[in-house]
Amino acid sequence: MKTPLATTLVAGALLASPALAQDKAAQPSADAQTNQMKSPPAGTAMPTPAGGMGGMTMADTATAKIKFVTAKPAEVTSSKLVGKNLYNNKNETIGEVEDLVIDNGKTVTGVVVSVGGFLGMGERYVLVDPSSIFLHKADGKLKAMVDTDKDALKNAPEFKYNKNS
């Protein structure tokens, strides 16, 4: 019981880690935050917050020097989540993780889930808050779970998603 709980807590922290990793001392003032929210001229990179906690940015060229990080062994990579079946508490398959939505290149704000359909026909997509997905690791396998049923997912607002673009 301790391993699934620990895995769930670590996974939850991972999905929210960019927001939790910031130190109050390193956060910019309210004026600096307001200035950061302004869009830069077209074709330029977004400004990096004080303390270097910036994420990926949209730009025509790379303007920041490359940095390397060390991953913790308990972290979950997106490749381990995408393609996973999503189960409910009755251990029924209710969808599949298709993709992750990343806001400003640094925070996972949604998990794209395909629901319904058969062999790719008739499926639709919904966007699920990452905090409502729990991860369980047993026997070296990762399992994604939510507290809902098929009908709730089928009736959820549709997310317009094209996995080919």
mmCIF file of C-alpha atoms in Angstrom:
data_model
loop_
_atom_site.group_PDB
_atom_site.id
_atom_site.type_symbol
_atom_site.label_atom_id
_atom_site.label_comp_id
_atom_site.label_asym_id
_atom_site.label_seq_id
_atom_site.Cartn_x
_atom_site.Cartn_y
_atom_site.Cartn_z
ATOM 1 C CA MET A 1 0.000 0.000 0.000
ATOM 2 C CA LYS A 2 2.895 2.355 0.695
ATOM 3 C CA THR A 3 4.345 2.018 -2.829
ATOM 4 C CA PRO A 4 1.137 3.000 -4.719
ATOM 5 C CA LEU A 5 0.562 5.921 -2.357
ATOM 6 C CA ALA A 6 4.135 7.113 -2.696
ATOM 7 C CA THR A 7 3.996 6.746 -6.474
ATOM 8 C CA THR A 8 0.735 8.689 -6.612
ATOM 9 C CA LEU A 9 2.161 11.489 -4.479
ATOM 10 C CA VAL A 10 5.348 11.666 -6.559
ATOM 11 C CA ALA A 11 3.393 11.634 -9.819
ATOM 12 C CA GLY A 12 1.080 14.382 -8.559
ATOM 13 C CA ALA A 13 4.071 16.436 -7.539
ATOM 14 C CA LEU A 14 5.670 15.800 -10.941
ATOM 15 C CA LEU A 15 2.640 17.050 -12.828
ATOM 16 C CA ALA A 16 2.563 20.187 -10.686
ATOM 17 C CA SER A 17 6.324 20.479 -10.164
ATOM 18 C CA PRO A 18 6.988 23.595 -12.244
ATOM 19 C CA ALA A 19 4.548 25.522 -10.071
ATOM 20 C CA LEU A 20 5.845 24.008 -6.823
ATOM 21 C CA ALA A 21 9.542 24.228 -7.613
ATOM 22 C CA GLN A 22 9.725 27.995 -7.396
ATOM 23 C CA ASP A 23 11.126 29.559 -4.268
ATOM 24 C CA LYS A 24 9.374 32.699 -3.008
ATOM 25 C CA ALA A 25 12.732 34.424 -2.660
ATOM 26 C CA ALA A 26 13.432 33.792 -6.350
ATOM 27 C CA GLN A 27 10.050 35.027 -7.596
ATOM 28 C CA PRO A 28 9.949 38.385 -9.367
ATOM 29 C CA SER A 29 7.985 41.338 -8.050
ATOM 30 C CA ALA A 30 4.404 41.994 -9.193
ATOM 31 C CA ASP A 31 5.714 44.648 -11.628
ATOM 32 C CA ALA A 32 8.215 42.193 -13.114
ATOM 33 C CA GLN A 33 5.494 39.547 -13.456
ATOM 34 C CA THR A 34 3.237 42.027 -15.276
ATOM 35 C CA ASN A 35 6.070 42.887 -17.665
ATOM 36 C CA GLN A 36 6.719 39.186 -18.316
ATOM 37 C CA MET A 37 3.102 38.634 -19.348
ATOM 38 C CA LYS A 38 3.360 41.122 -22.207
ATOM 39 C CA SER A 39 3.910 39.455 -25.564
ATOM 40 C CA PRO A 40 7.300 40.076 -27.136
ATOM 41 C CA PRO A 41 7.613 41.300 -30.730
ATOM 42 C CA ALA A 42 6.892 38.583 -33.305
ATOM 43 C CA GLY A 43 9.808 36.210 -33.819
ATOM 44 C CA THR A 44 11.473 36.804 -30.458
ATOM 45 C CA ALA A 45 11.706 34.523 -27.461
ATOM 46 C CA MET A 46 9.575 35.034 -24.363
ATOM 47 C CA PRO A 47 11.461 36.566 -21.427
ATOM 48 C CA THR A 48 12.774 34.176 -18.792
ATOM 49 C CA PRO A 49 11.551 34.807 -15.231
ATOM 50 C CA ALA A 50 14.058 35.792 -12.576
ATOM 51 C CA GLY A 51 15.860 32.780 -11.204
ATOM 52 C CA GLY A 52 15.971 30.988 -14.564
ATOM 53 C CA MET A 53 12.721 29.038 -14.059
ATOM 54 C CA GLY A 54 11.579 29.603 -17.639
ATOM 55 C CA GLY A 55 10.130 26.864 -19.782
ATOM 56 C CA MET A 56 10.187 26.168 -23.494
ATOM 57 C CA THR A 57 9.434 29.222 -25.622
ATOM 58 C CA MET A 58 8.274 29.947 -29.157
ATOM 59 C CA ALA A 59 10.946 31.714 -31.220
ATOM 60 C CA ASP A 60 12.557 31.816 -34.650
ATOM 61 C CA THR A 61 15.999 31.037 -33.196
ATOM 62 C CA ALA A 62 17.355 29.632 -29.939
ATOM 63 C CA THR A 63 18.580 32.527 -27.821
ATOM 64 C CA ALA A 64 19.384 30.810 -24.509
ATOM 65 C CA LYS A 65 22.386 28.629 -23.779
ATOM 66 C CA ILE A 66 21.557 24.955 -23.280
ATOM 67 C CA LYS A 67 21.188 23.730 -19.698
ATOM 68 C CA PHE A 68 21.239 20.151 -18.472
ATOM 69 C CA VAL A 69 19.301 18.721 -15.540
ATOM 70 C CA THR A 70 19.366 15.564 -13.480
ATOM 71 C CA ALA A 71 16.102 13.614 -13.289
ATOM 72 C CA LYS A 72 15.034 11.912 -10.112
ATOM 73 C CA PRO A 73 14.417 8.162 -10.489
ATOM 74 C CA ALA A 74 10.764 8.485 -9.377
ATOM 75 C CA GLU A 75 9.830 10.965 -12.102
ATOM 76 C CA VAL A 76 7.452 9.843 -14.861
ATOM 77 C CA THR A 77 8.174 10.748 -18.477
ATOM 78 C CA SER A 78 5.470 11.686 -20.975
ATOM 79 C CA SER A 79 6.364 8.680 -23.125
ATOM 80 C CA LYS A 80 5.327 6.436 -20.221
ATOM 81 C CA LEU A 81 1.913 8.157 -20.000
ATOM 82 C CA VAL A 82 0.946 8.712 -23.635
ATOM 83 C CA GLY A 83 -0.764 5.611 -24.974
ATOM 84 C CA LYS A 84 -1.675 4.290 -21.515
ATOM 85 C CA ASN A 85 -5.204 3.133 -20.923
ATOM 86 C CA LEU A 86 -7.096 5.140 -18.342
ATOM 87 C CA TYR A 87 -8.928 3.067 -15.748
ATOM 88 C CA ASN A 88 -11.644 3.880 -13.233
ATOM 89 C CA ASN A 89 -11.867 2.578 -9.664
ATOM 90 C CA LYS A 90 -13.721 -0.534 -10.890
ATOM 91 C CA ASN A 91 -10.659 -1.371 -13.030
ATOM 92 C CA GLU A 92 -12.619 -0.713 -16.233
ATOM 93 C CA THR A 93 -10.824 0.830 -19.208
ATOM 94 C CA ILE A 94 -12.561 4.155 -19.835
ATOM 95 C CA GLY A 95 -10.168 5.953 -22.175
ATOM 96 C CA GLU A 96 -6.600 6.365 -23.347
ATOM 97 C CA VAL A 97 -4.045 9.100 -22.658
ATOM 98 C CA GLU A 98 -3.330 10.723 -26.034
ATOM 99 C CA ASP A 99 -1.249 13.776 -25.202
ATOM 100 C CA LEU A 100 -0.294 16.426 -22.648
ATOM 101 C CA VAL A 101 -1.115 20.145 -22.858
ATOM 102 C CA ILE A 102 1.804 22.281 -21.677
ATOM 103 C CA ASP A 103 1.161 25.948 -20.866
ATOM 104 C CA ASN A 104 3.960 28.431 -21.563
ATOM 105 C CA GLY A 105 6.343 25.529 -22.113
ATOM 106 C CA LYS A 106 6.604 24.695 -18.433
ATOM 107 C CA THR A 107 3.387 23.513 -16.771
ATOM 108 C CA VAL A 108 1.241 20.508 -17.677
ATOM 109 C CA THR A 109 -2.277 21.993 -17.608
ATOM 110 C CA GLY A 110 -4.264 19.199 -19.216
ATOM 111 C CA VAL A 111 -4.213 15.566 -20.242
ATOM 112 C CA VAL A 112 -5.878 14.782 -23.581
ATOM 113 C CA VAL A 113 -7.928 11.589 -23.237
ATOM 114 C CA SER A 114 -9.643 9.730 -26.077
ATOM 115 C CA VAL A 115 -13.021 8.247 -25.139
ATOM 116 C CA GLY A 116 -15.534 6.105 -26.943
ATOM 117 C CA GLY A 117 -14.971 4.739 -30.379
ATOM 118 C CA PHE A 118 -13.606 1.444 -31.554
ATOM 119 C CA LEU A 119 -10.353 0.927 -33.477
ATOM 120 C CA GLY A 120 -9.991 4.684 -33.916
ATOM 121 C CA MET A 121 -13.505 5.198 -35.302
ATOM 122 C CA GLY A 122 -15.969 7.417 -33.434
ATOM 123 C CA GLU A 123 -13.562 8.450 -30.703
ATOM 124 C CA ARG A 124 -13.655 11.935 -29.253
ATOM 125 C CA TYR A 125 -11.312 13.799 -26.972
ATOM 126 C CA VAL A 126 -11.724 15.401 -23.573
ATOM 127 C CA LEU A 127 -9.241 17.419 -21.554
ATOM 128 C CA VAL A 128 -8.701 16.206 -17.992
ATOM 129 C CA ASP A 129 -7.050 18.172 -15.192
ATOM 130 C CA PRO A 130 -3.745 16.422 -14.349
ATOM 131 C CA SER A 131 -4.536 16.580 -10.630
ATOM 132 C CA SER A 132 -7.483 14.207 -11.128
ATOM 133 C CA ILE A 133 -5.282 11.445 -12.584
ATOM 134 C CA PHE A 134 -3.586 9.073 -10.181
ATOM 135 C CA LEU A 135 -0.666 6.877 -11.154
ATOM 136 C CA HIS A 136 -0.058 3.432 -9.704
ATOM 137 C CA LYS A 137 3.100 1.450 -10.290
ATOM 138 C CA ALA A 138 3.098 -2.283 -9.625
ATOM 139 C CA ASP A 139 5.375 -4.996 -10.991
ATOM 140 C CA GLY A 140 7.244 -2.372 -12.996
ATOM 141 C CA LYS A 141 4.107 -1.282 -14.861
ATOM 142 C CA LEU A 142 2.473 2.122 -14.690
ATOM 143 C CA LYS A 143 -1.309 2.437 -14.509
ATOM 144 C CA ALA A 144 -3.294 5.698 -14.866
ATOM 145 C CA MET A 145 -6.559 5.941 -12.917
ATOM 146 C CA VAL A 146 -9.398 8.447 -12.447
ATOM 147 C CA ASP A 147 -12.449 8.463 -10.198
ATOM 148 C CA THR A 148 -15.196 8.550 -12.841
ATOM 149 C CA ASP A 149 -17.125 6.326 -15.221
ATOM 150 C CA LYS A 150 -17.477 5.986 -19.005
ATOM 151 C CA ASP A 151 -20.687 8.018 -19.116
ATOM 152 C CA ALA A 152 -19.115 11.008 -17.351
ATOM 153 C CA LEU A 153 -16.253 11.022 -19.862
ATOM 154 C CA LYS A 154 -18.594 10.602 -22.820
ATOM 155 C CA ASN A 155 -20.651 13.578 -21.583
ATOM 156 C CA ALA A 156 -17.632 15.787 -20.835
ATOM 157 C CA PRO A 157 -17.015 18.847 -23.025
ATOM 158 C CA GLU A 158 -15.226 17.851 -26.222
ATOM 159 C CA PHE A 159 -11.641 18.979 -26.705
ATOM 160 C CA LYS A 160 -10.774 19.815 -30.315
ATOM 161 C CA TYR A 161 -7.608 17.833 -30.906
ATOM 162 C CA ASN A 162 -5.794 16.687 -34.018
ATOM 163 C CA LYS A 163 -2.988 14.311 -33.161
ATOM 164 C CA ASN A 164 -1.472 14.743 -36.629
ATOM 165 C CA SER A 165 -0.735 18.458 -36.246
#
